[in-house]
Amino acid sequence: MSTLPRASELGLIGCHVCGLVCRDIRAPDAACPRCGSALHRRKSASYSKTWALLIAAFLVYLPANLLPITRTVSLGDVDDNTILTGVVELWVKGSPYLAVIVFTASIVVPVLKFFALGLLLISSRRRSQWAQRQRAKLFRLVEFIGYWSMLDVFVVALLTALVQFGFFSQVEPLPGVVFFGLTVVITMLASMSFDPRLIWDGREFDD
Amino acid sequence: MPVQGVKPKIAPPTLWICEHCDTVYHRRELACGEVARCARCDAILARHHSIGVRGMLALVLTAMIAFVQANIWPIVTLGLNGQMISTTLWGCIVMMWREHTQVVAVIVACTLFFVPIGKMLLLGWVLLYARTGRRAPGFRLAMVTLYRIGPWTMSEVFVLGTLVAIVKANMYFDVIPDAGIFAYGVLMLIITAFSSIDVRRLWDLTEERPA
Ligand SMILES: [Zn+2]
Ligand SMILES: [Zn+2]
């Protein structure tokens, strides 16, 4: 592994935005000569930003799951559904396959994101060399699947717009869906602010 | 956003730096279909470019046509006792706004309308000039913006969401998928085709020329 040179050892720095390789002049206000973006060896304040966003996301994730996301009014009957009861309803009355997909997107993916980012933050801060390759892959997985959690939000928006039969049947969005949408946005911001290069920064690296 | 600061020297353009772990490699030509991966972290370093600038432009134009269709035509129609209701994307956005979930309306409008349309227009603009190796006016700002807004399009998720909504509504109503959702399907295919293209290579393919 040590035969693979890293940019910091060679005095190089890569631009995040356009990919240009520059000489690292170690100036705090260095800017990319090609695209003008700020050059950082690592994303700035990656640990504190990611932790803050992760905690914020978790705080909105609780009401997102506990509060109902939709109200279905049908012939005077009122039926409130949370994300989980929505999945159960889809399993029982509709399609078990789709229920599994919705469950994965709405429950598994956000929980995986909390655990994965928490794990990455703690292990990288301790400069751990444990399972670095797997941790790098875990981060790319989190980035790749994160936005699919928005699935349920779109389902609620569609059903609200469609099911408008007055007294007979009507679907209304409830505050849970707002919290859920915010959870997805904030977890996406959290994974974007984590710098995967921190996984590989060993003990010799101080920044 | 572009900042003004000290401009360091450019290193010889013969290097790749892995974005995920900072490992430095010598560039090499890739054979057709070949993907270069990082030996340290296994992330993709570069791919062979099977689609040229003209091909990319054709894809963006097709995506634009599909996008217009997807937004004009209703997505789904619902029937109950002869009463029919259909909706478009903007129907959903307006409804969420009115039902006091404005945050959701904004998220939906951004991820399914404004960001995708902004991305297509910016890409179309830079590609139009890149055909002849030129940089479009505002190239730098367009490319930086494309990079920043990149992760915020969710049209693929919406297609799956429509499928779920259809199945859910089908428990109680007659559901007819409309032309809009097929246009979204086409859009989804184009997005998938585009996902393997790193548009940042336009920086290397074009050069600044004095006007
Ligand atoms: Zn740059
Ligand atoms: Zn790497």
CSV table of C-alpha atoms and ligand atoms in Angstrom, one decimal:
chain,number,residue,atom,x,y,z
A,1,MET,CA,0.0,0.0,0.0
A,2,SER,CA,2.8,2.4,0.9
A,3,THR,CA,4.0,2.3,-2.7
A,4,LEU,CA,1.0,4.2,-3.8
A,5,PRO,CA,1.9,7.9,-3.5
A,6,ARG,CA,-0.7,10.3,-2.2
A,7,ALA,CA,-1.2,13.9,-3.4
A,8,SER,CA,-0.1,15.5,-0.1
A,9,GLU,CA,3.2,13.6,-0.2
A,10,LEU,CA,4.0,14.8,-3.7
A,11,GLY,CA,3.0,18.4,-3.0
A,12,LEU,CA,0.0,18.2,-5.3
A,13,ILE,CA,-3.6,19.1,-4.8
A,14,GLY,CA,-6.6,18.2,-6.9
A,15,CYS,CA,-9.5,20.6,-7.6
A,16,HIS,CA,-12.8,19.1,-6.3
A,17,VAL,CA,-14.8,20.9,-8.9
A,18,CYS,CA,-13.0,20.5,-12.2
A,19,GLY,CA,-10.4,17.8,-11.5
A,20,LEU,CA,-7.4,19.9,-12.3
A,21,VAL,CA,-4.1,18.8,-10.7
A,22,CYS,CA,-2.1,21.7,-9.2
A,23,ARG,CA,1.0,22.3,-7.1
A,24,ASP,CA,0.0,22.6,-3.5
A,25,ILE,CA,1.2,26.1,-2.4
A,26,ARG,CA,-0.3,25.6,1.1
A,27,ALA,CA,-2.0,29.0,1.0
A,28,PRO,CA,-5.3,29.2,2.8
A,29,ASP,CA,-6.9,31.2,0.0
A,30,ALA,CA,-5.6,29.2,-2.9
A,31,ALA,CA,-8.0,29.1,-5.8
A,32,CYS,CA,-8.1,26.7,-8.8
A,33,PRO,CA,-6.4,28.4,-11.8
A,34,ARG,CA,-8.9,26.8,-14.2
A,35,CYS,CA,-12.3,27.0,-12.5
A,36,GLY,CA,-11.7,29.5,-9.7
A,37,SER,CA,-13.0,27.3,-6.9
A,38,ALA,CA,-11.3,27.3,-3.6
A,39,LEU,CA,-8.7,24.6,-3.3
A,40,HIS,CA,-8.7,22.5,-0.1
A,41,ARG,CA,-6.6,19.5,0.6
A,42,ARG,CA,-9.6,18.2,2.6
A,43,LYS,CA,-13.1,19.5,2.8
A,44,SER,CA,-13.1,22.2,5.4
A,45,ALA,CA,-14.3,21.3,8.9
A,46,SER,CA,-15.5,18.0,7.6
A,47,TYR,CA,-15.9,16.3,11.0
A,48,SER,CA,-17.8,19.1,12.7
A,49,LYS,CA,-20.1,19.8,9.8
A,50,THR,CA,-20.9,16.2,9.1
A,51,TRP,CA,-21.6,15.5,12.8
A,52,ALA,CA,-23.8,18.6,13.1
A,53,LEU,CA,-25.8,17.7,10.0
A,54,LEU,CA,-26.1,14.0,11.1
A,55,ILE,CA,-27.5,15.0,14.5
A,56,ALA,CA,-29.9,17.5,12.9
A,57,ALA,CA,-31.0,14.8,10.5
A,58,PHE,CA,-31.6,12.4,13.4
A,59,LEU,CA,-33.7,14.9,15.3
A,60,VAL,CA,-36.0,15.4,12.3
A,61,TYR,CA,-36.0,11.7,11.6
A,62,LEU,CA,-37.8,10.9,14.8
A,63,PRO,CA,-41.0,13.0,14.1
A,64,ALA,CA,-40.7,11.8,10.5
A,65,ASN,CA,-41.4,8.3,11.7
A,66,LEU,CA,-43.6,8.9,14.6
A,67,LEU,CA,-46.0,11.5,13.1
A,68,PRO,CA,-48.5,10.4,10.4
A,69,ILE,CA,-47.5,11.5,6.9
A,70,THR,CA,-51.0,11.2,5.2
A,71,ARG,CA,-54.6,11.4,6.2
A,72,THR,CA,-57.1,9.5,4.0
A,73,VAL,CA,-60.7,10.6,4.3
A,74,SER,CA,-63.1,8.2,2.8
A,75,LEU,CA,-66.9,8.6,3.3
A,76,GLY,CA,-66.3,10.4,6.5
A,77,ASP,CA,-63.8,7.8,7.8
A,78,VAL,CA,-60.5,9.3,8.8
A,79,ASP,CA,-57.4,7.2,8.5
A,80,ASP,CA,-53.9,8.5,9.4
A,81,ASN,CA,-50.9,6.6,8.1
A,82,THR,CA,-47.2,6.8,9.2
A,83,ILE,CA,-44.5,5.6,7.0
A,84,LEU,CA,-44.5,2.2,8.6
A,85,THR,CA,-48.3,1.7,8.6
A,86,GLY,CA,-48.2,2.8,4.9
A,87,VAL,CA,-45.7,0.0,4.2
A,88,VAL,CA,-47.8,-2.5,6.0
A,89,GLU,CA,-50.9,-1.5,4.1
A,90,LEU,CA,-49.0,-1.8,0.8
A,91,TRP,CA,-47.8,-5.2,1.8
A,92,VAL,CA,-51.3,-6.5,2.8
A,93,LYS,CA,-53.4,-4.9,0.1
A,94,GLY,CA,-51.2,-4.1,-2.8
A,95,SER,CA,-47.9,-5.5,-3.7
A,96,PRO,CA,-45.4,-7.1,-1.3
A,97,TYR,CA,-42.6,-6.5,-3.7
A,98,LEU,CA,-43.2,-2.7,-3.8
A,99,ALA,CA,-43.7,-2.8,0.0
A,100,VAL,CA,-40.2,-4.1,0.3
A,101,ILE,CA,-38.8,-1.4,-1.9
A,102,VAL,CA,-40.6,1.3,0.0
A,103,PHE,CA,-39.5,-0.1,3.3
A,104,THR,CA,-35.9,-0.2,2.0
A,105,ALA,CA,-36.0,3.4,0.7
A,106,SER,CA,-37.8,4.9,3.7
A,107,ILE,CA,-36.5,3.0,6.7
A,108,VAL,CA,-33.4,0.9,5.8
A,109,VAL,CA,-31.6,3.5,3.8
A,110,PRO,CA,-31.9,6.4,6.3
A,111,VAL,CA,-31.0,4.1,9.3
A,112,LEU,CA,-28.0,2.7,7.3
A,113,LYS,CA,-26.9,6.3,6.6
A,114,PHE,CA,-27.0,7.2,10.3
A,115,PHE,CA,-24.9,4.2,11.2
A,116,ALA,CA,-22.6,4.3,8.3
A,117,LEU,CA,-21.7,8.0,8.6
A,118,GLY,CA,-21.4,7.7,12.4
A,119,LEU,CA,-19.0,4.8,12.0
A,120,LEU,CA,-17.0,6.6,9.3
A,121,LEU,CA,-16.7,9.7,11.4
A,122,ILE,CA,-15.6,7.9,14.6
A,123,SER,CA,-13.2,5.5,12.9
A,124,SER,CA,-11.6,8.1,10.7
A,125,ARG,CA,-11.2,10.5,13.6
A,126,ARG,CA,-9.3,7.8,15.5
A,127,ARG,CA,-7.2,7.3,12.3
A,128,SER,CA,-8.2,3.7,12.4
A,129,GLN,CA,-6.7,1.5,9.7
A,130,TRP,CA,-9.4,-1.1,10.1
A,131,ALA,CA,-11.2,-2.2,7.0
A,132,GLN,CA,-10.3,1.0,5.1
A,133,ARG,CA,-11.3,-0.4,1.7
A,134,GLN,CA,-14.7,-1.6,3.0
A,135,ARG,CA,-15.3,1.7,4.7
A,136,ALA,CA,-14.5,3.6,1.5
A,137,LYS,CA,-17.0,1.3,-0.3
A,138,LEU,CA,-19.6,1.9,2.4
A,139,PHE,CA,-19.3,5.7,1.9
A,140,ARG,CA,-19.8,5.4,-1.8
A,141,LEU,CA,-22.8,3.1,-1.2
A,142,VAL,CA,-24.3,5.7,1.1
A,143,GLU,CA,-23.8,8.5,-1.4
A,144,PHE,CA,-25.2,6.4,-4.2
A,145,ILE,CA,-28.5,5.3,-2.5
A,146,GLY,CA,-29.1,8.3,-0.3
A,147,TYR,CA,-31.5,10.2,-2.5
A,148,TRP,CA,-33.8,7.2,-3.1
A,149,SER,CA,-35.3,7.9,0.3
A,150,MET,CA,-37.3,10.7,-1.3
A,151,LEU,CA,-39.6,8.0,-2.7
A,152,ASP,CA,-42.3,8.2,-0.1
A,153,VAL,CA,-42.4,12.0,-0.3
A,154,PHE,CA,-43.2,11.8,-4.0
A,155,VAL,CA,-45.8,9.1,-3.4
A,156,VAL,CA,-47.6,11.4,-0.9
A,157,ALA,CA,-47.4,14.4,-3.3
A,158,LEU,CA,-48.9,12.3,-6.1
A,159,LEU,CA,-51.7,10.8,-4.0
A,160,THR,CA,-52.6,14.2,-2.6
A,161,ALA,CA,-52.9,15.7,-6.0
A,162,LEU,CA,-54.9,12.7,-7.4
A,163,VAL,CA,-57.3,11.6,-4.6
A,164,GLN,CA,-59.5,14.6,-4.5
A,165,PHE,CA,-63.1,13.3,-4.7
A,166,GLY,CA,-64.5,15.6,-2.0
A,167,PHE,CA,-66.6,13.7,0.6
A,168,PHE,CA,-66.1,10.3,-1.1
A,169,SER,CA,-62.3,10.2,-0.8
A,170,GLN,CA,-59.5,12.6,-0.2
A,171,VAL,CA,-55.8,12.4,0.7
A,172,GLU,CA,-54.1,15.1,2.7
A,173,PRO,CA,-50.4,15.4,3.6
A,174,LEU,CA,-49.6,15.6,7.3
A,175,PRO,CA,-46.5,17.2,9.0
A,176,GLY,CA,-44.7,13.8,9.1
A,177,VAL,CA,-44.0,14.1,5.4
A,178,VAL,CA,-42.3,17.5,5.9
A,179,PHE,CA,-40.0,16.1,8.5
A,180,PHE,CA,-39.3,13.1,6.3
A,181,GLY,CA,-38.4,15.3,3.3
A,182,LEU,CA,-36.1,17.4,5.5
A,183,THR,CA,-34.4,14.2,6.8
A,184,VAL,CA,-33.5,13.2,3.3
A,185,VAL,CA,-32.2,16.6,2.4
A,186,ILE,CA,-30.1,16.9,5.6
A,187,THR,CA,-28.6,13.4,5.4
A,188,MET,CA,-27.6,14.2,1.8
A,189,LEU,CA,-25.9,17.3,3.0
A,190,ALA,CA,-24.2,15.3,5.7
A,191,SER,CA,-22.8,12.7,3.3
A,192,MET,CA,-21.6,15.5,1.0
A,193,SER,CA,-19.7,17.3,3.8
A,194,PHE,CA,-17.9,14.1,4.8
A,195,ASP,CA,-14.5,13.8,3.0
A,196,PRO,CA,-13.8,10.2,2.1
A,197,ARG,CA,-10.1,10.9,2.0
A,198,LEU,CA,-10.1,11.2,5.8
A,199,ILE,CA,-10.5,7.4,5.8
A,200,TRP,CA,-7.0,7.0,4.5
A,201,ASP,CA,-5.3,9.8,6.4
A,202,GLY,CA,-3.0,7.8,8.7
A,203,ARG,CA,-1.2,8.9,11.8
A,204,GLU,CA,1.5,10.8,10.0
A,205,PHE,CA,-1.1,13.1,8.5
A,206,ASP,CA,-2.0,16.2,10.5
A,207,ASP,CA,-4.3,18.8,9.2
B,1,MET,CA,-18.9,29.8,-6.2
B,2,PRO,CA,-15.7,31.1,-7.8
B,3,VAL,CA,-13.4,32.9,-5.3
B,4,GLN,CA,-10.5,35.1,-5.9
B,5,GLY,CA,-7.3,34.0,-4.3
B,6,VAL,CA,-3.7,32.9,-4.9
B,7,LYS,CA,-3.5,30.8,-8.0
B,8,PRO,CA,-1.0,27.9,-7.7
B,9,LYS,CA,0.9,26.5,-10.7
B,10,ILE,CA,-0.7,23.8,-12.8
B,11,ALA,CA,1.0,20.4,-12.5
B,12,PRO,CA,1.7,18.5,-15.8
B,13,PRO,CA,-1.6,17.2,-17.2
B,14,THR,CA,-0.4,13.6,-17.0
B,15,LEU,CA,-1.8,12.7,-13.6
B,16,TRP,CA,-5.0,11.5,-12.1
B,17,ILE,CA,-5.8,12.1,-8.4
B,18,CYS,CA,-8.3,9.7,-6.9
B,19,GLU,CA,-11.1,11.9,-5.5
B,20,HIS,CA,-11.9,9.4,-2.8
B,21,CYS,CA,-8.4,8.8,-1.3
B,22,ASP,CA,-6.0,11.3,-2.9
B,23,THR,CA,-3.8,8.6,-4.5
B,24,VAL,CA,-1.8,9.9,-7.5
B,25,TYR,CA,-1.6,7.9,-10.8
B,26,HIS,CA,0.0,8.4,-14.2
B,27,ARG,CA,-2.7,8.9,-16.8
B,28,ARG,CA,-2.9,6.3,-19.5
B,29,GLU,CA,-5.1,5.7,-22.5
B,30,LEU,CA,-8.1,3.5,-21.8
B,31,ALA,CA,-9.3,0.8,-24.2
B,32,CYS,CA,-12.9,0.7,-25.3
B,33,GLY,CA,-15.1,-0.1,-22.4
B,34,GLU,CA,-12.3,0.0,-19.9
B,35,VAL,CA,-12.7,1.5,-16.5
B,36,ALA,CA,-9.6,2.6,-14.5
B,37,ARG,CA,-10.0,1.9,-10.8
B,38,CYS,CA,-8.0,3.1,-7.8
B,39,ALA,CA,-5.8,0.4,-6.5
B,40,ARG,CA,-6.1,1.8,-2.9
B,41,CYS,CA,-9.8,2.4,-2.5
B,42,ASP,CA,-11.4,0.8,-5.7
B,43,ALA,CA,-13.2,4.0,-6.7
B,44,ILE,CA,-13.5,4.8,-10.4
B,45,LEU,CA,-10.7,7.0,-11.6
B,46,ALA,CA,-11.7,7.3,-15.3
B,47,ARG,CA,-13.7,5.6,-18.0
B,48,HIS,CA,-13.2,5.1,-21.6
B,49,HIS,CA,-15.4,7.8,-23.3
B,50,SER,CA,-17.6,6.0,-25.7
B,51,ILE,CA,-19.9,8.9,-26.2
B,52,GLY,CA,-18.4,12.0,-27.8
B,53,VAL,CA,-19.5,15.6,-27.4
B,54,ARG,CA,-22.0,15.3,-30.3
B,55,GLY,CA,-23.5,12.2,-28.7
B,56,MET,CA,-23.8,14.0,-25.4
B,57,LEU,CA,-25.5,16.9,-27.1
B,58,ALA,CA,-27.9,14.5,-28.7
B,59,LEU,CA,-28.7,12.9,-25.4
B,60,VAL,CA,-29.3,16.3,-23.7
B,61,LEU,CA,-31.6,17.4,-26.5
B,62,THR,CA,-33.6,14.1,-26.3
B,63,ALA,CA,-33.8,14.6,-22.5
B,64,MET,CA,-35.2,18.1,-23.0
B,65,ILE,CA,-37.9,16.8,-25.4
B,66,ALA,CA,-38.8,14.0,-23.0
B,67,PHE,CA,-38.8,16.5,-20.1
B,68,VAL,CA,-41.2,18.9,-21.8
B,69,GLN,CA,-43.5,16.0,-22.6
B,70,ALA,CA,-43.3,14.7,-19.0
B,71,ASN,CA,-44.4,18.0,-17.7
B,72,ILE,CA,-47.1,18.8,-20.2
B,73,TRP,CA,-48.9,15.5,-20.2
B,74,PRO,CA,-50.8,14.2,-17.1
B,75,ILE,CA,-48.9,11.5,-15.2
B,76,VAL,CA,-51.7,9.4,-13.9
B,77,THR,CA,-55.5,9.5,-14.1
B,78,LEU,CA,-57.7,8.3,-11.3
B,79,GLY,CA,-61.4,7.4,-11.7
B,80,LEU,CA,-64.2,7.0,-9.1
B,81,ASN,CA,-67.8,6.5,-10.2
B,82,GLY,CA,-67.2,8.1,-13.6
B,83,GLN,CA,-65.4,11.1,-12.0
B,84,MET,CA,-61.9,11.4,-13.4
B,85,ILE,CA,-58.9,13.3,-11.9
B,86,SER,CA,-55.5,13.5,-13.5
B,87,THR,CA,-52.4,15.4,-12.4
B,88,THR,CA,-49.2,16.7,-13.8
B,89,LEU,CA,-46.0,17.4,-11.8
B,90,TRP,CA,-47.0,21.0,-11.3
B,91,GLY,CA,-50.4,19.8,-10.1
B,92,CYS,CA,-48.6,17.9,-7.3
B,93,ILE,CA,-46.4,20.9,-6.4
B,94,VAL,CA,-49.4,23.4,-6.3
B,95,MET,CA,-51.4,20.9,-4.2
B,96,MET,CA,-48.6,20.4,-1.6
B,97,TRP,CA,-48.3,24.1,-1.3
B,98,ARG,CA,-52.0,24.6,-0.7
B,99,GLU,CA,-52.1,21.8,1.8
B,100,HIS,CA,-49.7,23.6,4.1
B,101,THR,CA,-46.7,21.4,3.3
B,102,GLN,CA,-44.8,24.2,1.5
B,103,VAL,CA,-41.4,22.6,2.4
B,104,VAL,CA,-42.4,19.5,0.4
B,105,ALA,CA,-43.6,21.6,-2.5
B,106,VAL,CA,-40.3,23.4,-2.6
B,107,ILE,CA,-38.3,20.1,-2.4
B,108,VAL,CA,-40.4,18.6,-5.2
B,109,ALA,CA,-40.2,21.7,-7.4
B,110,CYS,CA,-36.4,21.8,-7.0
B,111,THR,CA,-35.5,18.2,-7.4
B,112,LEU,CA,-37.9,17.4,-10.2
B,113,PHE,CA,-38.2,20.7,-12.1
B,114,PHE,CA,-35.8,23.5,-11.5
B,115,VAL,CA,-32.6,21.5,-11.0
B,116,PRO,CA,-33.2,19.1,-13.9
B,117,ILE,CA,-34.1,21.9,-16.3
B,118,GLY,CA,-31.1,24.0,-15.1
B,119,LYS,CA,-28.8,21.1,-15.6
B,120,MET,CA,-30.1,20.4,-19.1
B,121,LEU,CA,-29.9,24.0,-20.2
B,122,LEU,CA,-26.4,24.5,-18.9
B,123,LEU,CA,-25.2,21.3,-20.4
B,124,GLY,CA,-26.8,22.0,-23.7
B,125,TRP,CA,-25.2,25.5,-23.7
B,126,VAL,CA,-21.6,24.3,-23.0
B,127,LEU,CA,-22.0,21.3,-25.4
B,128,LEU,CA,-23.2,23.5,-28.2
B,129,TYR,CA,-19.8,25.3,-28.1
B,130,ALA,CA,-17.8,22.3,-27.1
B,131,ARG,CA,-18.6,20.6,-30.5
B,132,THR,CA,-15.9,22.8,-32.1
B,133,GLY,CA,-13.6,22.7,-29.1
B,134,ARG,CA,-14.6,26.2,-27.9
B,135,ARG,CA,-15.7,27.3,-24.4
B,136,ALA,CA,-19.1,28.9,-24.3
B,137,PRO,CA,-19.5,32.4,-22.8
B,138,GLY,CA,-19.9,31.7,-19.0
B,139,PHE,CA,-18.3,28.3,-19.4
B,140,ARG,CA,-16.6,28.4,-16.1
B,141,LEU,CA,-19.7,29.5,-14.1
B,142,ALA,CA,-21.8,26.9,-16.0
B,143,MET,CA,-19.4,24.1,-15.2
B,144,VAL,CA,-19.1,25.0,-11.5
B,145,THR,CA,-22.9,25.3,-11.2
B,146,LEU,CA,-23.3,21.9,-12.9
B,147,TYR,CA,-21.0,20.4,-10.3
B,148,ARG,CA,-22.8,22.0,-7.4
B,149,ILE,CA,-26.3,21.1,-8.4
B,150,GLY,CA,-25.3,17.7,-9.7
B,151,PRO,CA,-26.7,15.5,-6.8
B,152,TRP,CA,-30.0,17.3,-6.6
B,153,THR,CA,-32.0,15.7,-9.4
B,154,MET,CA,-34.4,12.9,-8.5
B,155,SER,CA,-36.4,12.1,-11.7
B,156,GLU,CA,-35.6,8.4,-11.4
B,157,VAL,CA,-37.0,8.3,-7.9
B,158,PHE,CA,-40.1,10.0,-9.1
B,159,VAL,CA,-40.7,7.2,-11.7
B,160,LEU,CA,-40.6,4.6,-9.0
B,161,GLY,CA,-42.7,6.8,-6.8
B,162,THR,CA,-45.4,7.0,-9.5
B,163,LEU,CA,-45.4,3.2,-9.7
B,164,VAL,CA,-45.9,3.0,-5.9
B,165,ALA,CA,-48.7,5.6,-6.0
B,166,ILE,CA,-50.4,3.8,-8.9
B,167,VAL,CA,-50.4,0.5,-6.9
B,168,LYS,CA,-51.6,2.2,-3.7
B,169,ALA,CA,-54.4,4.1,-5.5
B,170,ASN,CA,-55.4,0.9,-7.4
B,171,MET,CA,-56.6,-0.6,-4.1
B,172,TYR,CA,-59.6,1.8,-4.2
B,173,PHE,CA,-59.8,3.5,-7.6
B,174,ASP,CA,-59.5,2.9,-11.4
B,175,VAL,CA,-56.0,4.0,-12.3
B,176,ILE,CA,-54.8,4.8,-15.8
B,177,PRO,CA,-51.1,5.6,-16.3
B,178,ASP,CA,-50.9,8.6,-18.7
B,179,ALA,CA,-48.4,9.7,-21.4
B,180,GLY,CA,-46.5,11.8,-18.8
B,181,ILE,CA,-45.1,8.8,-17.0
B,182,PHE,CA,-43.9,7.2,-20.2
B,183,ALA,CA,-42.0,10.4,-21.0
B,184,TYR,CA,-40.5,10.2,-17.4
B,185,GLY,CA,-39.5,6.6,-18.2
B,186,VAL,CA,-37.6,7.8,-21.3
B,187,LEU,CA,-36.0,10.6,-19.2
B,188,MET,CA,-34.9,7.9,-16.7
B,189,LEU,CA,-33.2,5.9,-19.4
B,190,ILE,CA,-31.3,8.9,-20.6
B,191,ILE,CA,-30.3,9.8,-17.1
B,192,THR,CA,-29.0,6.3,-16.6
B,193,ALA,CA,-27.0,6.6,-19.9
B,194,PHE,CA,-25.6,9.9,-18.7
B,195,SER,CA,-24.6,8.7,-15.3
B,196,SER,CA,-21.4,7.1,-16.6
B,197,ILE,CA,-20.3,10.3,-18.3
B,198,ASP,CA,-18.1,12.6,-16.3
B,199,VAL,CA,-18.9,16.0,-17.8
B,200,ARG,CA,-15.8,17.5,-16.2
B,201,ARG,CA,-13.9,16.1,-19.2
B,202,LEU,CA,-15.2,19.1,-21.1
B,203,TRP,CA,-12.6,21.1,-19.3
B,204,ASP,CA,-9.9,19.0,-21.1
B,205,LEU,CA,-11.8,18.9,-24.4
B,206,THR,CA,-12.2,22.6,-24.8
B,207,GLU,CA,-9.7,25.4,-24.6
B,208,GLU,CA,-10.0,29.1,-23.9
B,209,ARG,CA,-9.5,31.1,-27.1
B,210,PRO,CA,-9.3,34.8,-27.3
B,211,ALA,CA,-12.5,36.1,-28.8
C,1,ZN,ZN,-10.9,23.7,-10.6
C,2,ZN,ZN,-8.8,6.0,-4.4
